[in-house]
PDB file of C-alpha atoms and ligand atoms in Angstrom:
ATOM      1  CA  MET X   1     134.289 -50.891  85.865  1.00 94.00           C
ATOM      2  CA  LYS X   2     134.480 -54.509  84.787  1.00 98.00           C
ATOM      3  CA  ARG X   3     134.393 -54.815  81.220  1.00 98.00           C
ATOM      4  CA  ILE X   4     133.165 -57.927  79.065  1.00 99.00           C
ATOM      5  CA  ILE X   5     133.868 -58.461  75.492  1.00 99.00           C
ATOM      6  CA  THR X   6     132.177 -61.487  73.137  1.00 98.00           C
ATOM      7  CA  TYR X   7     132.436 -61.995  69.533  1.00 98.00           C
ATOM      8  CA  GLY X   8     129.851 -63.462  66.867  1.00 97.00           C
ATOM      9  CA  THR X   9     127.656 -63.448  63.651  1.00 97.00           C
ATOM     10  CA  PHE X  10     124.799 -63.115  65.690  1.00 97.00           C
ATOM     11  CA  ASP X  11     122.751 -63.796  62.565  1.00 96.00           C
ATOM     12  CA  MET X  12     119.062 -64.461  62.593  1.00 95.00           C
ATOM     13  CA  LEU X  13     119.106 -63.411  66.473  1.00 96.00           C
ATOM     14  CA  HIS X  14     117.441 -66.080  68.724  1.00 97.00           C
ATOM     15  CA  TYR X  15     117.575 -67.064  72.459  1.00 97.00           C
ATOM     16  CA  GLY X  16     120.614 -68.758  72.386  1.00 98.00           C
ATOM     17  CA  HIS X  17     122.140 -65.627  71.539  1.00 98.00           C
ATOM     18  CA  ILE X  18     120.312 -63.666  74.026  1.00 98.00           C
ATOM     19  CA  ASN X  19     121.185 -66.015  77.071  1.00 98.00           C
ATOM     20  CA  LEU X  20     124.847 -65.709  76.163  1.00 98.00           C
ATOM     21  CA  LEU X  21     124.694 -62.023  75.875  1.00 98.00           C
ATOM     22  CA  LYS X  22     122.742 -61.920  79.345  1.00 98.00           C
ATOM     23  CA  ARG X  23     125.439 -63.949  80.916  1.00 98.00           C
ATOM     24  CA  ALA X  24     128.246 -62.325  79.777  1.00 98.00           C
ATOM     25  CA  ARG X  25     126.824 -58.624  80.614  1.00 98.00           C
ATOM     26  CA  GLU X  26     126.048 -60.348  84.193  1.00 98.00           C
ATOM     27  CA  MET X  27     129.821 -60.795  84.805  1.00 98.00           C
ATOM     28  CA  GLY X  28     130.307 -57.111  84.661  1.00 98.00           C
ATOM     29  CA  ASP X  29     129.205 -53.669  84.190  1.00 98.00           C
ATOM     30  CA  TYR X  30     129.982 -53.166  80.472  1.00 98.00           C
ATOM     31  CA  LEU X  31     129.563 -55.503  77.445  1.00 98.00           C
ATOM     32  CA  VAL X  32     131.274 -55.000  73.987  1.00 99.00           C
ATOM     33  CA  VAL X  33     130.101 -57.123  71.371  1.00 99.00           C
ATOM     34  CA  ALA X  34     132.662 -57.822  68.500  1.00 98.00           C
ATOM     35  CA  LEU X  35     130.247 -58.574  65.404  1.00 98.00           C
ATOM     36  CA  SER X  36     131.679 -60.411  62.586  1.00 97.00           C
ATOM     37  CA  THR X  37     131.274 -58.320  58.902  1.00 97.00           C
ATOM     38  CA  ASP X  38     129.770 -59.410  56.160  1.00 97.00           C
ATOM     39  CA  GLU X  39     133.328 -59.703  54.682  1.00 97.00           C
ATOM     40  CA  PHE X  40     134.877 -61.486  57.417  1.00 97.00           C
ATOM     41  CA  ASN X  41     132.125 -63.907  57.461  1.00 96.00           C
ATOM     42  CA  TRP X  42     132.308 -64.883  54.276  1.00 95.00           C
ATOM     43  CA  HIS X  43     136.071 -65.011  53.434  1.00 95.00           C
ATOM     44  CA  SER X  44     136.813 -66.231  56.897  1.00 92.00           C
ATOM     45  CA  LYS X  45     134.074 -68.537  58.245  1.00 87.00           C
ATOM     46  CA  GLN X  46     132.512 -68.919  54.775  1.00 90.00           C
ATOM     47  CA  LYS X  47     128.999 -68.032  56.207  1.00 87.00           C
ATOM     48  CA  LYS X  48     126.663 -66.135  54.333  1.00 92.00           C
ATOM     49  CA  THR X  49     124.379 -64.513  56.543  1.00 94.00           C
ATOM     50  CA  TYR X  50     120.614 -63.656  56.270  1.00 93.00           C
ATOM     51  CA  PHE X  51     121.020 -60.411  57.884  1.00 97.00           C
ATOM     52  CA  SER X  52     123.490 -57.752  56.831  1.00 98.00           C
ATOM     53  CA  PHE X  53     126.056 -56.192  59.206  1.00 98.00           C
ATOM     54  CA  GLU X  54     124.168 -53.238  59.605  1.00 98.00           C
ATOM     55  CA  LYS X  55     121.020 -55.081  60.506  1.00 98.00           C
ATOM     56  CA  ARG X  56     122.533 -57.404  62.834  1.00 98.00           C
ATOM     57  CA  LYS X  57     124.313 -54.226  64.634  1.00 98.00           C
ATOM     58  CA  GLN X  58     120.864 -52.692  64.640  1.00 98.00           C
ATOM     59  CA  LEU X  59     119.225 -55.696  66.635  1.00 98.00           C
ATOM     60  CA  LEU X  60     122.261 -55.959  69.086  1.00 98.00           C
ATOM     61  CA  GLU X  61     122.351 -52.039  69.973  1.00 98.00           C
ATOM     62  CA  ALA X  62     118.777 -52.802  70.971  1.00 98.00           C
ATOM     63  CA  ILE X  63     119.512 -55.609  73.468  1.00 98.00           C
ATOM     64  CA  ARG X  64     119.773 -54.191  76.987  1.00 98.00           C
ATOM     65  CA  TYR X  65     122.583 -56.337  77.916  1.00 98.00           C
ATOM     66  CA  VAL X  66     124.931 -54.957  74.902  1.00 98.00           C
ATOM     67  CA  ASP X  67     126.462 -51.347  75.713  1.00 98.00           C
ATOM     68  CA  LEU X  68     128.740 -51.202  72.262  1.00 98.00           C
ATOM     69  CA  VAL X  69     129.163 -52.991  69.164  1.00 98.00           C
ATOM     70  CA  ILE X  70     132.155 -52.924  67.377  1.00 98.00           C
ATOM     71  CA  PRO X  71     133.030 -54.812  63.803  1.00 98.00           C
ATOM     72  CA  GLU X  72     135.115 -58.298  63.838  1.00 98.00           C
ATOM     73  CA  GLU X  73     137.056 -57.845  60.729  1.00 97.00           C
ATOM     74  CA  SER X  74     139.761 -60.540  61.511  1.00 97.00           C
ATOM     75  CA  TRP X  75     140.456 -63.656  63.591  1.00 95.00           C
ATOM     76  CA  GLU X  76     143.777 -61.321  64.986  1.00 96.00           C
ATOM     77  CA  GLN X  77     142.166 -58.531  66.408  1.00 98.00           C
ATOM     78  CA  LYS X  78     140.921 -59.969  69.762  1.00 98.00           C
ATOM     79  CA  ILE X  79     144.281 -58.956  71.664  1.00 98.00           C
ATOM     80  CA  SER X  80     144.251 -55.382  70.267  1.00 98.00           C
ATOM     81  CA  ASP X  81     140.658 -55.049  71.254  1.00 98.00           C
ATOM     82  CA  ILE X  82     141.350 -56.262  74.774  1.00 98.00           C
ATOM     83  CA  ASN X  83     143.903 -53.778  75.160  1.00 98.00           C
ATOM     84  CA  LYS X  84     141.963 -50.979  73.197  1.00 98.00           C
ATOM     85  CA  TYR X  85     138.606 -51.288  75.447  1.00 98.00           C
ATOM     86  CA  ASP X  86     140.382 -52.039  78.664  1.00 98.00           C
ATOM     87  CA  ILE X  87     138.889 -55.594  78.766  1.00 98.00           C
ATOM     88  CA  ASP X  88     138.718 -57.337  82.025  1.00 98.00           C
ATOM     89  CA  THR X  89     136.783 -60.656  80.819  1.00 98.00           C
ATOM     90  CA  PHE X  90     136.608 -62.468  77.304  1.00 98.00           C
ATOM     91  CA  VAL X  91     133.695 -64.517  76.987  1.00 98.00           C
ATOM     92  CA  MET X  92     132.709 -67.087  74.476  1.00 98.00           C
ATOM     93  CA  GLY X  93     130.006 -69.982  74.183  1.00 98.00           C
ATOM     94  CA  ASP X  94     131.860 -73.462  74.752  1.00 97.00           C
ATOM     95  CA  ASP X  95     131.597 -74.614  71.681  1.00 96.00           C
ATOM     96  CA  TRP X  96     134.813 -72.310  71.416  1.00 97.00           C
ATOM     97  CA  ASN X  97     136.379 -74.300  74.351  1.00 98.00           C
ATOM     98  CA  GLY X  98     139.855 -73.716  74.393  1.00 97.00           C
ATOM     99  CA  GLN X  99     140.071 -71.952  71.283  1.00 97.00           C
ATOM    100  CA  PHE X 100     140.974 -68.521  72.910  1.00 98.00           C
ATOM    101  CA  ASP X 101     143.057 -69.715  76.028  1.00 98.00           C
ATOM    102  CA  PHE X 102     145.957 -67.716  74.159  1.00 97.00           C
ATOM    103  CA  ILE X 103     144.355 -64.578  75.558  1.00 98.00           C
ATOM    104  CA  SER X 104     144.573 -64.880  79.130  1.00 97.00           C
ATOM    105  CA  ASN X 105     148.699 -65.646  78.350  1.00 97.00           C
ATOM    106  CA  GLN X 106     148.673 -62.424  76.175  1.00 97.00           C
ATOM    107  CA  THR X 107     146.544 -60.036  78.277  1.00 97.00           C
ATOM    108  CA  ASP X 108     145.517 -59.517  81.912  1.00 97.00           C
ATOM    109  CA  ALA X 109     141.731 -60.554  80.789  1.00 98.00           C
ATOM    110  CA  LYS X 110     140.456 -63.755  81.966  1.00 98.00           C
ATOM    111  CA  VAL X 111     138.695 -65.958  79.142  1.00 98.00           C
ATOM    112  CA  VAL X 112     135.421 -67.441  80.130  1.00 98.00           C
ATOM    113  CA  TYR X 113     133.381 -70.069  77.994  1.00 98.00           C
ATOM    114  CA  LEU X 114     129.679 -70.126  78.925  1.00 98.00           C
ATOM    115  CA  ALA X 115     127.605 -73.066  77.991  1.00 98.00           C
ATOM    116  CA  ARG X 116     125.780 -72.875  74.571  1.00 97.00           C
ATOM    117  CA  THR X 117     121.886 -73.318  74.653  1.00 97.00           C
ATOM    118  CA  PRO X 118     121.864 -76.621  73.364  1.00 95.00           C
ATOM    119  CA  GLU X 119     118.571 -76.855  71.211  1.00 94.00           C
ATOM    120  CA  ILE X 120     118.859 -73.579  68.982  1.00 96.00           C
ATOM    121  CA  SER X 121     120.987 -72.345  66.274  1.00 93.00           C
ATOM    122  CA  THR X 122     120.796 -70.484  63.072  1.00 91.00           C
ATOM    123  CA  THR X 123     121.502 -73.528  60.935  1.00 90.00           C
ATOM    124  CA  ARG X 124     118.706 -75.303  63.000  1.00 94.00           C
ATOM    125  CA  ILE X 125     116.415 -72.666  62.092  1.00 93.00           C
ATOM    126  CA  LYS X 126     117.005 -72.448  58.506  1.00 91.00           C
ATOM    127  CA  LYS X 127     116.491 -76.238  58.179  1.00 93.00           C
ATOM    128  CA  ASP X 128     113.217 -76.307  60.233  1.00 93.00           C
ATOM    129  CA  LEU X 129     112.175 -73.445  58.011  1.00 92.00           C
ATOM    130  CA  ASN X 130     113.352 -75.454  54.766  1.00 92.00           C
ATOM    131  CA  LYS X 131     111.486 -78.519  56.032  1.00 91.00           C
ATOM    132  CA  LYS X 132     108.083 -76.598  56.871  1.00 89.00           C
ATOM    133  CA  LYS X 133     108.270 -75.318  53.305  1.00 86.00           C
ATOM    134  CA  LEU X 134     108.700 -78.573  51.756  1.00 83.00           C
ATOM    135  CA  VAL X 135     105.741 -79.721  53.683  1.00 83.00           C
ATOM    136  CA  THR X 136     103.618 -76.993  52.620  1.00 83.00           C
ATOM    137  CA  GLU X 137     104.423 -77.220  48.940  1.00 84.00           C
ATOM    138  CA  ASN X 138     104.042 -80.765  48.918  1.00 86.00           C
ATOM    139  CA  SER X 139     100.607 -80.848  50.680  1.00 83.00           C
TER     140      SER X 139
HETATM  141  N1  C2G A   1     125.561 -69.315  71.440  1.00 96.91           N
HETATM  142  C1  C2G A   1     125.129 -70.214  72.393  1.00 96.91           C
HETATM  143  N2  C2G A   1     123.876 -70.702  72.063  1.00 96.91           N
HETATM  144  C2  C2G A   1     123.303 -70.951  70.940  1.00 96.91           C
HETATM  145  C3  C2G A   1     124.032 -70.371  69.737  1.00 96.91           C
HETATM  146  C4  C2G A   1     125.024 -69.408  70.001  1.00 96.91           C
HETATM  147  O1  C2G A   1     125.419 -69.601  73.402  1.00 96.91           O
HETATM  148  N3  C2G A   1     122.379 -71.782  70.639  1.00 96.91           N
HETATM  149  C5  C2G A   1     126.800 -68.455  71.300  1.00 96.91           C
HETATM  150  C6  C2G A   1     128.085 -68.880  70.660  1.00 96.91           C
HETATM  151  O2  C2G A   1     128.965 -69.768  71.578  1.00 96.91           O
HETATM  152  C7  C2G A   1     128.753 -67.640  70.341  1.00 96.91           C
HETATM  153  C8  C2G A   1     127.990 -66.436  70.127  1.00 96.91           C
HETATM  154  O3  C2G A   1     126.402 -67.065  70.737  1.00 96.91           O
HETATM  155  O4  C2G A   1     129.655 -67.290  71.598  1.00 96.91           O
HETATM  156  C9  C2G A   1     127.507 -66.211  68.981  1.00 96.91           C
HETATM  157  O5  C2G A   1     127.560 -67.307  68.011  1.00 96.91           O
HETATM  158  P1  C2G A   1     127.551 -67.244  66.524  1.00 96.91           P
HETATM  159  O6  C2G A   1     126.939 -66.027  66.130  1.00 96.91           O
HETATM  160  O7  C2G A   1     127.238 -68.444  66.081  1.00 96.91           O
HETATM  161  O8  C2G A   1     129.237 -66.947  66.481  1.00 96.91           O
HETATM  162  P2  C2G A   1     130.523 -67.773  65.833  1.00 96.91           P
HETATM  163  O9  C2G A   1     129.848 -67.979  64.225  1.00 96.91           O
HETATM  164  O10 C2G A   1     130.506 -68.676  66.867  1.00 96.91           O
HETATM  165  O11 C2G A   1     131.595 -66.483  65.678  1.00 96.91           O
HETATM  166  O12 C2G A   1     135.965 -64.795  66.766  1.00 96.91           O
HETATM  167  C10 C2G A   1     134.914 -65.399  67.145  1.00 96.91           C
HETATM  168  C11 C2G A   1     133.692 -65.817  66.081  1.00 96.91           C
HETATM  169  O13 C2G A   1     133.497 -64.566  65.536  1.00 96.91           O
HETATM  170  C12 C2G A   1     132.393 -66.375  66.764  1.00 96.91           C
END
């Protein structure tokens, strides 16, 4: 059984996330998603998510491509996760290109960066919603 892992915040889940999860799952038979906790997001990524960890976990667990969701609590847990879950391939979007190459030196796992879906992001969604709000308020 080929086991895949990927990491992320997955806030305001959108089709860019789904495209990533679908392609990651298609690389093997089992996909583990390490989901950033609210504390990790705030302390290590300075991100305040719209949805809490529990809600983001619920959404991910409803996706057919996702087999297991685990908490991502630190930048340093990747090597131990890969060993603990017997991972064959580590996958991330290519906005992280090169950042995790060390994993293939320290484990037997392959590292693969997949092209991001260019036009969509959580930041873009929030910006567009704010713009719409401004327009309606001023019209
Ligand atoms: N992604 C994508 N296309 C988008 C947006 C996101 O392919 N339009 C991918 C990202 O490249 C990432 C995954 O979806 O692989 C999750 O994206 P985020 O939730 O933004 O995750 P990030 O904040 O990059 O956290 O330790 C790694 C971090 O937890 C990654």
